mmCIF file with all atom_site columns, C-alpha atoms in Angstrom:
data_model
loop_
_atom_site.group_PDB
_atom_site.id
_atom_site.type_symbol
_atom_site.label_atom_id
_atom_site.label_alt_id
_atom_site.label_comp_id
_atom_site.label_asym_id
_atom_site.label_entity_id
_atom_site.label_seq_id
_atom_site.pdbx_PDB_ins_code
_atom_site.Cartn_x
_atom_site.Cartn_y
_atom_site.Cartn_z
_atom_site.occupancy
_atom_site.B_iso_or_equiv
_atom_site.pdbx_formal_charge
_atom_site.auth_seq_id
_atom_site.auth_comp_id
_atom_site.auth_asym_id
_atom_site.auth_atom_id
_atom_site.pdbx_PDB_model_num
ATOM 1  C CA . UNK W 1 1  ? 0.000   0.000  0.000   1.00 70.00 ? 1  UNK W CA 1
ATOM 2  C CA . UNK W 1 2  ? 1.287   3.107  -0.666  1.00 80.00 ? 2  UNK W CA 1
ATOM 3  C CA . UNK W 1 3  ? 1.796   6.310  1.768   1.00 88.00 ? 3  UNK W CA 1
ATOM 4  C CA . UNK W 1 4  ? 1.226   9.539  0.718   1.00 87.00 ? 4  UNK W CA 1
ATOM 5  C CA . UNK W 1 5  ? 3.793   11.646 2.425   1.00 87.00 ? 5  UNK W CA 1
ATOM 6  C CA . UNK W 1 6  ? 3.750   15.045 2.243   1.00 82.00 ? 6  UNK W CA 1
ATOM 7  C CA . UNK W 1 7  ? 7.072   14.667 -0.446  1.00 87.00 ? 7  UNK W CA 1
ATOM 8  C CA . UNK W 1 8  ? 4.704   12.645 -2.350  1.00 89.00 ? 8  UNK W CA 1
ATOM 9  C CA . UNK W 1 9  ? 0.972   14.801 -2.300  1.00 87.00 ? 9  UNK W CA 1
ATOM 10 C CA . UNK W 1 10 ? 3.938   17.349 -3.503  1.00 86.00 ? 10 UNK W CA 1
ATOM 11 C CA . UNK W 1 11 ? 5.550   15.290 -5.952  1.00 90.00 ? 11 UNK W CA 1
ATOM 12 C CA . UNK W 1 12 ? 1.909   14.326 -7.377  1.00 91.00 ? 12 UNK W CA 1
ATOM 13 C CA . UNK W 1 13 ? 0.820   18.092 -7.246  1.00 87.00 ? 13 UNK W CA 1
ATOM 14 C CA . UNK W 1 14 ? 3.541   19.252 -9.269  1.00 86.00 ? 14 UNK W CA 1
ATOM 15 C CA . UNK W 1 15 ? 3.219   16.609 -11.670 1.00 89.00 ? 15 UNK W CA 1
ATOM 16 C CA . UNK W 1 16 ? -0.368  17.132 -12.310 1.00 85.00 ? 16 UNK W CA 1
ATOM 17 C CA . UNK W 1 17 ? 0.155   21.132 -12.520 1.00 81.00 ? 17 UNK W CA 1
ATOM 18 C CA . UNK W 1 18 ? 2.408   20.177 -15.281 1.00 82.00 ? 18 UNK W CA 1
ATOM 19 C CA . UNK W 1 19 ? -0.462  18.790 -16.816 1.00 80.00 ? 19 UNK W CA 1
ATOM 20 C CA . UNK W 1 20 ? 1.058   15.102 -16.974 1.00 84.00 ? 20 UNK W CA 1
ATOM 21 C CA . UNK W 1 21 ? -1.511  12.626 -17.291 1.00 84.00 ? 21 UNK W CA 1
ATOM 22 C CA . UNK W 1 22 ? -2.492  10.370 -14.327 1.00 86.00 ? 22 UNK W CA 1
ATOM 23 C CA . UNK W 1 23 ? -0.645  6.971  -16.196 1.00 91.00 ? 23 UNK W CA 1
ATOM 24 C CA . UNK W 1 24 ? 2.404   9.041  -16.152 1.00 93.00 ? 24 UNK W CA 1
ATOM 25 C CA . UNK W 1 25 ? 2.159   10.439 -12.781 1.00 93.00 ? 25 UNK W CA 1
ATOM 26 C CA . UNK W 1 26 ? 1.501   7.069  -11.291 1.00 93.00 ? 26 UNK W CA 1
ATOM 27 C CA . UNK W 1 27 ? 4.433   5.377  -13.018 1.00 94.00 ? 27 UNK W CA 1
ATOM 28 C CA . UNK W 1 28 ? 6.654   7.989  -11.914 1.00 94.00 ? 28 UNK W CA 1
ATOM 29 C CA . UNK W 1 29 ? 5.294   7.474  -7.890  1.00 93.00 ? 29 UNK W CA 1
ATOM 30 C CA . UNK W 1 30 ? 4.914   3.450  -8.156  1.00 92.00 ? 30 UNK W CA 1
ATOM 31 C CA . UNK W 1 31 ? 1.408   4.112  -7.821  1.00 93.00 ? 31 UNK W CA 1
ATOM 32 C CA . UNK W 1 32 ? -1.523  2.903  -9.205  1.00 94.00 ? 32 UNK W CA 1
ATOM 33 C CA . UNK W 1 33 ? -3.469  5.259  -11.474 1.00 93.00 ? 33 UNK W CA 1
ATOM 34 C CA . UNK W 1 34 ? -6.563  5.275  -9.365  1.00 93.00 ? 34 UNK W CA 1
ATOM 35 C CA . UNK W 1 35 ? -4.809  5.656  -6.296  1.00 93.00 ? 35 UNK W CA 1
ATOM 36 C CA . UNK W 1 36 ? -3.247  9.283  -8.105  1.00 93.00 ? 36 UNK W CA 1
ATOM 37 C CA . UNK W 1 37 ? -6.573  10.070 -9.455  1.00 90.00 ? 37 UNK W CA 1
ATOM 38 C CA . UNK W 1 38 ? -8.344  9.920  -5.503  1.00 91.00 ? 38 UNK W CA 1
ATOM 39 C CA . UNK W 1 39 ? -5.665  11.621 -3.852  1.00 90.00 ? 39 UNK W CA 1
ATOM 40 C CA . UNK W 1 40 ? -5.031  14.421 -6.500  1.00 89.00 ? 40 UNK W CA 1
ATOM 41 C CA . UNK W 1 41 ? -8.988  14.718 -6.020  1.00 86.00 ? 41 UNK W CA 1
ATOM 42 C CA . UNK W 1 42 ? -9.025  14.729 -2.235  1.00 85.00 ? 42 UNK W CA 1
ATOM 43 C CA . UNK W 1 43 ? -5.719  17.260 -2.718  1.00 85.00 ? 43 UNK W CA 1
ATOM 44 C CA . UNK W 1 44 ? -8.426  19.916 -4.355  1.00 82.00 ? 44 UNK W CA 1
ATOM 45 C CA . UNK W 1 45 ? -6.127  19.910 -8.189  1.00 84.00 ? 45 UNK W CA 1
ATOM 46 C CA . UNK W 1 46 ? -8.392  20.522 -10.684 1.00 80.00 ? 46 UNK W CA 1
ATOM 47 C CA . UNK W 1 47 ? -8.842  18.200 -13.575 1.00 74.00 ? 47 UNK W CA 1
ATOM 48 C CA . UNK W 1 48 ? -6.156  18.048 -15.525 1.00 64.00 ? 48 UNK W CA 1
ATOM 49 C CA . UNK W 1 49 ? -8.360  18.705 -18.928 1.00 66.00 ? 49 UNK W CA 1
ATOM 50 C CA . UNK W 1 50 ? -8.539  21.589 -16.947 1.00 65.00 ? 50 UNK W CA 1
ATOM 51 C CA . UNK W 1 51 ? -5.039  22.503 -16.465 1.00 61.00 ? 51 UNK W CA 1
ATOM 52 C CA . UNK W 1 52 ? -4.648  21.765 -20.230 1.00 59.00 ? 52 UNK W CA 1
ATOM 53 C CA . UNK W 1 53 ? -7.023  24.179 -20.994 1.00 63.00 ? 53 UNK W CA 1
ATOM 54 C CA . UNK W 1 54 ? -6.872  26.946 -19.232 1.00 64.00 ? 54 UNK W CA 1
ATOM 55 C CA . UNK W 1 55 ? -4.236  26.710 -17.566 1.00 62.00 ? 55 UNK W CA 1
ATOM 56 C CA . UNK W 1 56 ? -3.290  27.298 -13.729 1.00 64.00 ? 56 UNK W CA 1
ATOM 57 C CA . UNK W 1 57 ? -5.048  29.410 -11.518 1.00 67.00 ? 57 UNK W CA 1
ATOM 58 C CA . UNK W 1 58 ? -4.199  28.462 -7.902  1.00 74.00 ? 58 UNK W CA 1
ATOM 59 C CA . UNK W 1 59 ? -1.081  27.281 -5.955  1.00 76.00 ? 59 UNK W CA 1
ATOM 60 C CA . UNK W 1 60 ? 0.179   24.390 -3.224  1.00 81.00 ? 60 UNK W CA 1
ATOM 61 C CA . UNK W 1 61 ? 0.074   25.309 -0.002  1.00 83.00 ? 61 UNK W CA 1
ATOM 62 C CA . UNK W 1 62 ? -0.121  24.009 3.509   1.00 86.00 ? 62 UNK W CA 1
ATOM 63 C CA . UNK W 1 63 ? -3.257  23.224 5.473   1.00 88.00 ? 63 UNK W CA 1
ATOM 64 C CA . UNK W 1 64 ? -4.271  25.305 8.141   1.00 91.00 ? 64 UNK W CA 1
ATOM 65 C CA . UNK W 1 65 ? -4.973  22.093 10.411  1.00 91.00 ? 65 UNK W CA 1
ATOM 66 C CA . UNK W 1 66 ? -2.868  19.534 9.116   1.00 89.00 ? 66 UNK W CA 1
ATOM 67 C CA . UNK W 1 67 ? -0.274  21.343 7.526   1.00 87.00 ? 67 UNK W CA 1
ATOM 68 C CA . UNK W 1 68 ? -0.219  18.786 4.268   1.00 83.00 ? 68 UNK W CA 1
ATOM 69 C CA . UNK W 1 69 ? 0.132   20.575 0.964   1.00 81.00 ? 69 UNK W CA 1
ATOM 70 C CA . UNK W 1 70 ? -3.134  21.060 -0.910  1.00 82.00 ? 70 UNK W CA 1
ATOM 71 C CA . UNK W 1 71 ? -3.877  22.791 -4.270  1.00 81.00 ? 71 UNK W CA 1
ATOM 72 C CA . UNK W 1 72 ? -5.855  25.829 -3.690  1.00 83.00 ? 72 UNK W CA 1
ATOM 73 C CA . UNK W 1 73 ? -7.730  28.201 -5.462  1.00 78.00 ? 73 UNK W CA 1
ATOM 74 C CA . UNK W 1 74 ? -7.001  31.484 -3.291  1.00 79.00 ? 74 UNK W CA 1
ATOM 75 C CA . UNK W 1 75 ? -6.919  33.077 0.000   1.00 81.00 ? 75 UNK W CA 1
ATOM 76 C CA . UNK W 1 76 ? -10.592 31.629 0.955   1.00 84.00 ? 76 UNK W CA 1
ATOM 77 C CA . UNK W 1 77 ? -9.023  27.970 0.689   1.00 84.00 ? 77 UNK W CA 1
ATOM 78 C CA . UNK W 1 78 ? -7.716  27.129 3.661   1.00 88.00 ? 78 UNK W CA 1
ATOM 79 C CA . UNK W 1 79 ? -8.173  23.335 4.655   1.00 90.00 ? 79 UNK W CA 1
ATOM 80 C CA . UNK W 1 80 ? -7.656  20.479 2.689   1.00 84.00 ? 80 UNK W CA 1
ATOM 81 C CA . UNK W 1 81 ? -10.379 18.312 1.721   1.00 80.00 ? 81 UNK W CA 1
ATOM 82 C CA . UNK W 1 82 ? -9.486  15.400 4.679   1.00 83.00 ? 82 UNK W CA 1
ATOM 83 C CA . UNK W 1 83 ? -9.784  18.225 7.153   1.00 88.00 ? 83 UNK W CA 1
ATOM 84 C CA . UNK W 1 84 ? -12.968 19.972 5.474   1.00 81.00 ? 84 UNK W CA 1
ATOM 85 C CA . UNK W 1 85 ? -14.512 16.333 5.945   1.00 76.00 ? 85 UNK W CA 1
ATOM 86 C CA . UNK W 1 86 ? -13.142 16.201 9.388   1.00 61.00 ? 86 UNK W CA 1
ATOM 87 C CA . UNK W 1 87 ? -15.206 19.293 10.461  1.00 54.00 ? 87 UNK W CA 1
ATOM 88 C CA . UNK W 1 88 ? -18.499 17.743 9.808   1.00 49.00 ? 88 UNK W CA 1
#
């Protein structure tokens, strides 16, 4: 099973900014291509169409609660989406 370390959620973030697809991304990590897919969605990056197409309009940073790196679209994001969930 893999761990995603905060070098790793980094790792995939960049990656994905670049706009590499998710078989790349997950032969690059060892991963599976699913398991890049979940945890670039719980991570917040947008889809990577997306990226493609218009480009970038956010930026990794760290988790208010946490501290994990999460891709986010501006000031008003301040939690990843684990510790969004957790507030519930």
């Amino acid at each position: 099973m893999l761990v995603w370390t905060a070098e790793r959620r980094t790792e995939l973030a960049s990656l994905w900014l670049q706009g590499l697809g998710g078989k790349e991304i997950a032969k690059r990590l060892g991963a599976t291509q699913s398991s890049v897919s979940t945890r670039a969605g719980r991570m917040g990056l947008p889809d990577a169409r997306t990226v493609k197409r218009e480009g970038i309009i956010g930026a990794m940073k760290p988790c208010m609660c946490c501290r994990l790196p999460f891709y986010s679209e501006g000031r008003h994001n301040r939690l990843c989406f684990d510790c969004k969930g957790a507030e519930d």
